[in-house]
mmCIF file of C-alpha atoms in Angstrom:
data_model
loop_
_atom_site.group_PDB
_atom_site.id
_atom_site.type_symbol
_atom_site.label_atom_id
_atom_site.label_comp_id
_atom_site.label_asym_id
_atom_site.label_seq_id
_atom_site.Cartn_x
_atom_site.Cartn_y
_atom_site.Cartn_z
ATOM 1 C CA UNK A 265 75.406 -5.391 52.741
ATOM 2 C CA UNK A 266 76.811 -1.647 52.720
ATOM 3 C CA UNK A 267 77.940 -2.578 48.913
ATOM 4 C CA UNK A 268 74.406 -3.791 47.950
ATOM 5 C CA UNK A 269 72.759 -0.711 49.735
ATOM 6 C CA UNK A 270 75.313 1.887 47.701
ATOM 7 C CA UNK A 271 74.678 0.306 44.432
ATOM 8 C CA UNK A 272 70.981 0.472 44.703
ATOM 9 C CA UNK A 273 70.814 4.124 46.087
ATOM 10 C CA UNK A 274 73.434 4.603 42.870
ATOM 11 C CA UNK A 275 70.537 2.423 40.340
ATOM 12 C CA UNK A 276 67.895 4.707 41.826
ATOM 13 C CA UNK A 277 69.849 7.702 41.695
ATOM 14 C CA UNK A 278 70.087 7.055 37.770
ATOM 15 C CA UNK A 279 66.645 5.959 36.839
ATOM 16 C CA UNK A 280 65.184 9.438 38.726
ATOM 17 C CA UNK A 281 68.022 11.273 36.143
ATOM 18 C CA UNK A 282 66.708 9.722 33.162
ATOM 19 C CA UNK A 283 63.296 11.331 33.897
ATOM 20 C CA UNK A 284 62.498 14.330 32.762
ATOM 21 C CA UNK A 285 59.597 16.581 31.960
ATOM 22 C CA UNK A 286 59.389 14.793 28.280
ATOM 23 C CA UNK A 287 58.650 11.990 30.230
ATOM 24 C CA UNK A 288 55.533 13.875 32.285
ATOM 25 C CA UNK A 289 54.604 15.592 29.069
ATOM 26 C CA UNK A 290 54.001 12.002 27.393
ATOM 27 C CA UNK A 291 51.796 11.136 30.310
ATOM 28 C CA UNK A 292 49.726 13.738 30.622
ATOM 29 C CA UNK A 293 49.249 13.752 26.529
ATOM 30 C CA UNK A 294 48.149 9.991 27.038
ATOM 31 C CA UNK A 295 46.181 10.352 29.974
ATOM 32 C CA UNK A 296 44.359 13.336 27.606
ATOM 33 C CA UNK A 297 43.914 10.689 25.080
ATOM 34 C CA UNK A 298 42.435 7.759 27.446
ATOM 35 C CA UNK A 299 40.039 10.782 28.709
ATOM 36 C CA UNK A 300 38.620 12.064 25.371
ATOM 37 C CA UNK A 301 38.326 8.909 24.390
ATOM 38 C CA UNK A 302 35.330 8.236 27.101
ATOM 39 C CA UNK A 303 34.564 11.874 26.796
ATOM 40 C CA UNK A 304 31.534 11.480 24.614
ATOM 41 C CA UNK A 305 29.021 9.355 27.027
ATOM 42 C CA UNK A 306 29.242 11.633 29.942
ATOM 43 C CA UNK A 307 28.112 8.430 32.314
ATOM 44 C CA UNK A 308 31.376 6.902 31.373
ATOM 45 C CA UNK A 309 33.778 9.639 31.897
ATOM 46 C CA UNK A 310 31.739 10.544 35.484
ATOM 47 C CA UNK A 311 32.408 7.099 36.468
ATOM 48 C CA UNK A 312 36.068 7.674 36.267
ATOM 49 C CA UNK A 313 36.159 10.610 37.360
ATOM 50 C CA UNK A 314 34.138 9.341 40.700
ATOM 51 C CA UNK A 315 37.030 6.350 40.878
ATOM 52 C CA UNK A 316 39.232 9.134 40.797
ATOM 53 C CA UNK A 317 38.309 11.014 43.616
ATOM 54 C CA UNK A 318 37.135 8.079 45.888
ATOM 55 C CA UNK A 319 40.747 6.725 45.785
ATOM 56 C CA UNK A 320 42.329 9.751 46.030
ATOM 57 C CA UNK A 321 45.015 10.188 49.406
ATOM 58 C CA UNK A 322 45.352 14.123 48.791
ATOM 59 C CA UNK A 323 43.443 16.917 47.335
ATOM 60 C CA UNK A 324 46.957 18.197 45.715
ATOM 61 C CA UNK A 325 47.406 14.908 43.603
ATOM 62 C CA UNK A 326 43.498 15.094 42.867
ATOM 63 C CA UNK A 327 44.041 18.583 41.776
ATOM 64 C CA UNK A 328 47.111 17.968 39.382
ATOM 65 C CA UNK A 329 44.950 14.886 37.784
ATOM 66 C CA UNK A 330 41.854 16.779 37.402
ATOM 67 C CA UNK A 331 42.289 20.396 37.039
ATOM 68 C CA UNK A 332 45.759 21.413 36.356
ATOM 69 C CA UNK A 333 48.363 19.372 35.611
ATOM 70 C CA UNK A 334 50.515 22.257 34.189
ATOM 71 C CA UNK A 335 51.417 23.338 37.940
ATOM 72 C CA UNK A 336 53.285 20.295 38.330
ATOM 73 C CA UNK A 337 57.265 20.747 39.797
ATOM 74 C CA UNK A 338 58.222 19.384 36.886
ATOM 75 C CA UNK A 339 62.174 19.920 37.757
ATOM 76 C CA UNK A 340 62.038 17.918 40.733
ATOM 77 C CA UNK A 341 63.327 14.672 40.287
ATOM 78 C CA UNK A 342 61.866 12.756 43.426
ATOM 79 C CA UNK A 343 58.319 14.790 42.568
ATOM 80 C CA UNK A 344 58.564 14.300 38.884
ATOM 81 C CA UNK A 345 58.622 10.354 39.485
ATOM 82 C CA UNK A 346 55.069 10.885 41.157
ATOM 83 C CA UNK A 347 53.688 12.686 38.932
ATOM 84 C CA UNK A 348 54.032 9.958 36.383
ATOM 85 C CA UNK A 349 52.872 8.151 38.414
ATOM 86 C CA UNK A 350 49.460 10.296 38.911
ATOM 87 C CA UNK A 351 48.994 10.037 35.114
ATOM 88 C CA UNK A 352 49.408 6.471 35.028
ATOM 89 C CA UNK A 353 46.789 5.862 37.492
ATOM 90 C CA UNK A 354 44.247 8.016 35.352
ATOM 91 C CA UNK A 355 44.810 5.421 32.933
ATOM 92 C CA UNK A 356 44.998 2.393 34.689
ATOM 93 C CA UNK A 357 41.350 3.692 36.238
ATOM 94 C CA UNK A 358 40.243 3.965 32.726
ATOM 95 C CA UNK A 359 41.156 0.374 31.948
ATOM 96 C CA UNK A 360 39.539 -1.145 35.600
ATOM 97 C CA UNK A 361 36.632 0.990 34.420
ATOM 98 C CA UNK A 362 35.676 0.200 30.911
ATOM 99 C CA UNK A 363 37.661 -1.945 29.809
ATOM 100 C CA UNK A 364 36.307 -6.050 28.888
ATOM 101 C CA UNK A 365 39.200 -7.353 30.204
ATOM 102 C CA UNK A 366 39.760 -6.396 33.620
ATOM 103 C CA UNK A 367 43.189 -7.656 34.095
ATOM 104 C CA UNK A 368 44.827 -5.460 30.818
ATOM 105 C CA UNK A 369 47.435 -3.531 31.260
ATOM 106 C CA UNK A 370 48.211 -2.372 27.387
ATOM 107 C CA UNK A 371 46.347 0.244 27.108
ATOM 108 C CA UNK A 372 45.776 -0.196 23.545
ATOM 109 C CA UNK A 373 44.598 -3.553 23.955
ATOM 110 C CA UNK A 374 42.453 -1.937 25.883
ATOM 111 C CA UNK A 375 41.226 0.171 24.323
ATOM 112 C CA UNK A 376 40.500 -2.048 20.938
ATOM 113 C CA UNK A 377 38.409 -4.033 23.502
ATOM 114 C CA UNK A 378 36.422 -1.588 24.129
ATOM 115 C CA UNK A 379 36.182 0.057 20.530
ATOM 116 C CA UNK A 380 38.635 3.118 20.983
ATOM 117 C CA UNK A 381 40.758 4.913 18.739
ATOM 118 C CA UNK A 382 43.911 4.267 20.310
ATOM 119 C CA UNK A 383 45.347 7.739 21.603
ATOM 120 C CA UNK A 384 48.403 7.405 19.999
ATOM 121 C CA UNK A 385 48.346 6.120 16.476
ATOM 122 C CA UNK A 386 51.033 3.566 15.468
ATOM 123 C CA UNK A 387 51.713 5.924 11.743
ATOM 124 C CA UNK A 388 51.600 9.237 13.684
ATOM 125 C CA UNK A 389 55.303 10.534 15.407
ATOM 126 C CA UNK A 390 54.131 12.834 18.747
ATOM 127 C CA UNK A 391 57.489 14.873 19.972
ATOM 128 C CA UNK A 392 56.636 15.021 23.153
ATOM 129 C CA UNK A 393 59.092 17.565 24.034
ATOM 130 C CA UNK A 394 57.749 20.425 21.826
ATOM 131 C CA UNK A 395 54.093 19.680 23.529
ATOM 132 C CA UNK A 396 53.544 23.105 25.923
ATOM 133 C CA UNK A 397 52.349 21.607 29.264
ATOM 134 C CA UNK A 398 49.792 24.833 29.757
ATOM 135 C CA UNK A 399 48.078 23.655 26.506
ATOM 136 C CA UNK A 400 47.883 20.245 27.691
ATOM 137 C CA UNK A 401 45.989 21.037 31.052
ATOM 138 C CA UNK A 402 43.803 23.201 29.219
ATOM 139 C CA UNK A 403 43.032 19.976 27.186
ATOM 140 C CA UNK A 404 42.217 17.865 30.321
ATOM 141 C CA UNK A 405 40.742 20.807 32.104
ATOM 142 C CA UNK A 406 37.815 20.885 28.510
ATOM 143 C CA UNK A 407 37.224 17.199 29.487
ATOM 144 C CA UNK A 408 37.044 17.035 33.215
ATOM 145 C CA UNK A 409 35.845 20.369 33.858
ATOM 146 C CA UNK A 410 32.682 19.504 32.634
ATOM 147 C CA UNK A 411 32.176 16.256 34.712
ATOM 148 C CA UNK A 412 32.986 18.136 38.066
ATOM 149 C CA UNK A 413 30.638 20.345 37.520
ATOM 150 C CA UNK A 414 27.662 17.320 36.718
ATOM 151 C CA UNK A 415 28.981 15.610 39.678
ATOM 152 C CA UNK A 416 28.913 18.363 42.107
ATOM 153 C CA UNK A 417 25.149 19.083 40.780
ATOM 154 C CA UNK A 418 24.409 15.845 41.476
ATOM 155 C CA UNK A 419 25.777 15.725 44.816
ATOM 156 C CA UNK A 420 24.026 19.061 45.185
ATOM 157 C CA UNK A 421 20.471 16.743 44.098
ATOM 158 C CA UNK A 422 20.958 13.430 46.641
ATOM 159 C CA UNK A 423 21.572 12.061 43.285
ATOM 160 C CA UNK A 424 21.727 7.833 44.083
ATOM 161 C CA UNK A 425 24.752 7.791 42.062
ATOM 162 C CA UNK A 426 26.685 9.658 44.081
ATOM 163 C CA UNK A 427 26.079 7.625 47.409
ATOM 164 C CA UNK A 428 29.455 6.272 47.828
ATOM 165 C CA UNK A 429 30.851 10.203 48.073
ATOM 166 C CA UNK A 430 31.477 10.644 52.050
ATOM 167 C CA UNK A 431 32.178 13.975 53.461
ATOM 168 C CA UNK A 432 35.620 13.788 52.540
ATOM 169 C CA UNK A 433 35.045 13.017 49.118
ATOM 170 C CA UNK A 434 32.363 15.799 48.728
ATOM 171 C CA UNK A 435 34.478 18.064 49.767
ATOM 172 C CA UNK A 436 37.321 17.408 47.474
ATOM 173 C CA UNK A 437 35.021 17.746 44.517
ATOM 174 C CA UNK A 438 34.103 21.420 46.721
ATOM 175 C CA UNK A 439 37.473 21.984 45.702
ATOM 176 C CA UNK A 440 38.157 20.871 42.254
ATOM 177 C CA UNK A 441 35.366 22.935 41.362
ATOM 178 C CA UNK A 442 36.678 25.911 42.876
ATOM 179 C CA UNK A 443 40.223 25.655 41.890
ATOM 180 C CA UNK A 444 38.669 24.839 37.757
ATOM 181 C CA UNK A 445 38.500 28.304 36.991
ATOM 182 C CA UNK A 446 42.508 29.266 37.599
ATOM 183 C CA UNK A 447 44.958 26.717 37.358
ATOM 184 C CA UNK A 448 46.943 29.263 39.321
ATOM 185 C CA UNK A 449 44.935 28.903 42.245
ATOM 186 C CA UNK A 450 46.555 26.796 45.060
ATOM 187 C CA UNK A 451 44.496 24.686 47.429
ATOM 188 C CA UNK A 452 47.058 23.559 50.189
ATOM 189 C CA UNK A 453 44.794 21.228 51.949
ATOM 190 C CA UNK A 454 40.694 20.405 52.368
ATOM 191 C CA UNK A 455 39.161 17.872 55.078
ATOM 192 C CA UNK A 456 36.654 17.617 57.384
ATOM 193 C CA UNK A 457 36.238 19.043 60.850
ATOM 194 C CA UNK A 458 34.724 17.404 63.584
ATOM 195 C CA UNK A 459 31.230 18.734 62.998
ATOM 196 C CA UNK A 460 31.678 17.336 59.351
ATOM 197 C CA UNK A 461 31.963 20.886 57.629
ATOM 198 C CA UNK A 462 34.583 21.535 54.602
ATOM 199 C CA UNK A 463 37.455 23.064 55.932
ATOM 200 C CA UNK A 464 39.964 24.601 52.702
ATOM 201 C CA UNK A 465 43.270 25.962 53.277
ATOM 202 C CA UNK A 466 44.347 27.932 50.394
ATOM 203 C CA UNK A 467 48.260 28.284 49.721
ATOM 204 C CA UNK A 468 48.890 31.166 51.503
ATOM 205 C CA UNK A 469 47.307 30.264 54.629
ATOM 206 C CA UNK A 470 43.268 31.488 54.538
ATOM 207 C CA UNK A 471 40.660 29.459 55.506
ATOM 208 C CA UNK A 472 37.285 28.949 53.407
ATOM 209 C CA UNK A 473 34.409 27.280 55.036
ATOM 210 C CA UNK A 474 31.771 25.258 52.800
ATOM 211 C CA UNK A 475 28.382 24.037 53.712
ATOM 212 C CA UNK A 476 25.457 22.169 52.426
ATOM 213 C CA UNK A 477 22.218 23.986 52.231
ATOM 214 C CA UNK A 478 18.340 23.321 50.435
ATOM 215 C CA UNK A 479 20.335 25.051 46.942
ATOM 216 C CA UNK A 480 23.467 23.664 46.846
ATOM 217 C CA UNK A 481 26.784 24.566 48.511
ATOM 218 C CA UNK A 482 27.882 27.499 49.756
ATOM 219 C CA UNK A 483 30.643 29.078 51.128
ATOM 220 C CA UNK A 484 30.051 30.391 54.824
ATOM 221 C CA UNK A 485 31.537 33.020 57.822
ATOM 222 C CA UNK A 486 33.647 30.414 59.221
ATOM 223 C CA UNK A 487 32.313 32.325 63.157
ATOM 224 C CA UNK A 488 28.918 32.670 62.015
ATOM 225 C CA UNK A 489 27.869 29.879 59.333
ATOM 226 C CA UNK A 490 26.506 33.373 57.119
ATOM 227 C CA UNK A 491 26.045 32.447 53.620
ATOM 228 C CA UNK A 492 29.137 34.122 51.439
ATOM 229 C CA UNK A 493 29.217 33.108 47.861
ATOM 230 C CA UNK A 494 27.109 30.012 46.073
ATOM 231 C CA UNK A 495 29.921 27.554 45.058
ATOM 232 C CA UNK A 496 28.093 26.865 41.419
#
């Protein structure tokens, strides 16, 4: 039994080496790919988007598949594996999403079912290690950027398509919208107190405070509940 357990932990020890930031480069070009390719009918691209952020278990993934991939710790092995895995489920969500087949996991199947280009042309040779990782968020941050901002305006509205967004959710799109600016910026956390307020931690430790009024959300005196700064 020891045997079987050292030769795993040695397997696993070898497929995390063989990753490397090619590998997350390739991903996030693809996931780029799957996202212009819906990019045109903004309905479709909001619905992933929404599938995004409804599934979502942290607002540090969300913000790495959304807003800024580029500040990604690309050099650590045990992170890098998740990572690739964060760009896989962008596409995966774009296949459950759109595609006729439900159950397809090629993604250019896929995307031939659904009459897309596929994002990586059979007669065109991508090296993926010359691709500059700031370039590529950039990319994804011209695509999504614009559907954050449409989906926090319609949560803004009561819109009816946005009914399935619970506080939680709400405020994670708060903070994808704040962070879309900078790519520097660091959100270390964002739930929901007991009184069902946004509560943001940035990195180094300062608290922001969002609420919900008649125009839109704002950011508040934490003490007070004082209007600050309009988010949008």
């Amino acid at each position: 039994m020891k045997l079987l357990f050292v030769l795993l932990s040695f397997v696993f020890a070898i497929v995390l080496a063989e990753l490397t930031d090619t590998d997350y480069k390739k991903q996030v070009y693809i996931s780029n790919s799957f996202l212009r390719a819906i990019e045109p009918i903004h309905s479709t691209l909001d619905k992933s988007v929404k599938s995004l952020i409804l599934s979502a278990k942290s607002i540090t993934t969300l913000n790495l598949q959304l807003v800024a991939p580029e500040i990604a710790d690309i050099y650590e092995p045990e992170l890098l594996e998740q990572y690739i895995k964060n760009e896989k489920q962008i596409q995966n969500t774009i296949r459950m999403d759109h595609g006729k087949n439900r159950h397809c996991i090629n993604y250019k199947t896929t995307l031939r079912l659904i009459g897309l280009q596929d994002p990586i042309p059979s007669n065109i040779i991508t090296d993926f290690k010359a691709l500059d990782l700031s370039a590529l968020g950039a990319t994804r941050r011209s695509i999504t950027g614009q559907s954050l901002k449409r989906l926090i305006s319609n949560l803004e509205e009561g819109d009816v398509s946005m009914q399935l967004f619970r506080p939680l959710q709400a405020c994670y799109l708060i903070t994808l919208n704040l962070t879309l600016p900078d790519p520097r910026y660091r959100i270390k956390d964002a739930g929901i107190d007991k009184q069902g307020v946004c509560k943001i931690t940035e990195h180094f430790g300062r608290p922001l405070t969002f609420m919900k009024f008649v125009d839109g959300f704002w950011r508040v005196d934490q003490s007070t509940g004082k209007k600050i700064l309009k988010l949008i």
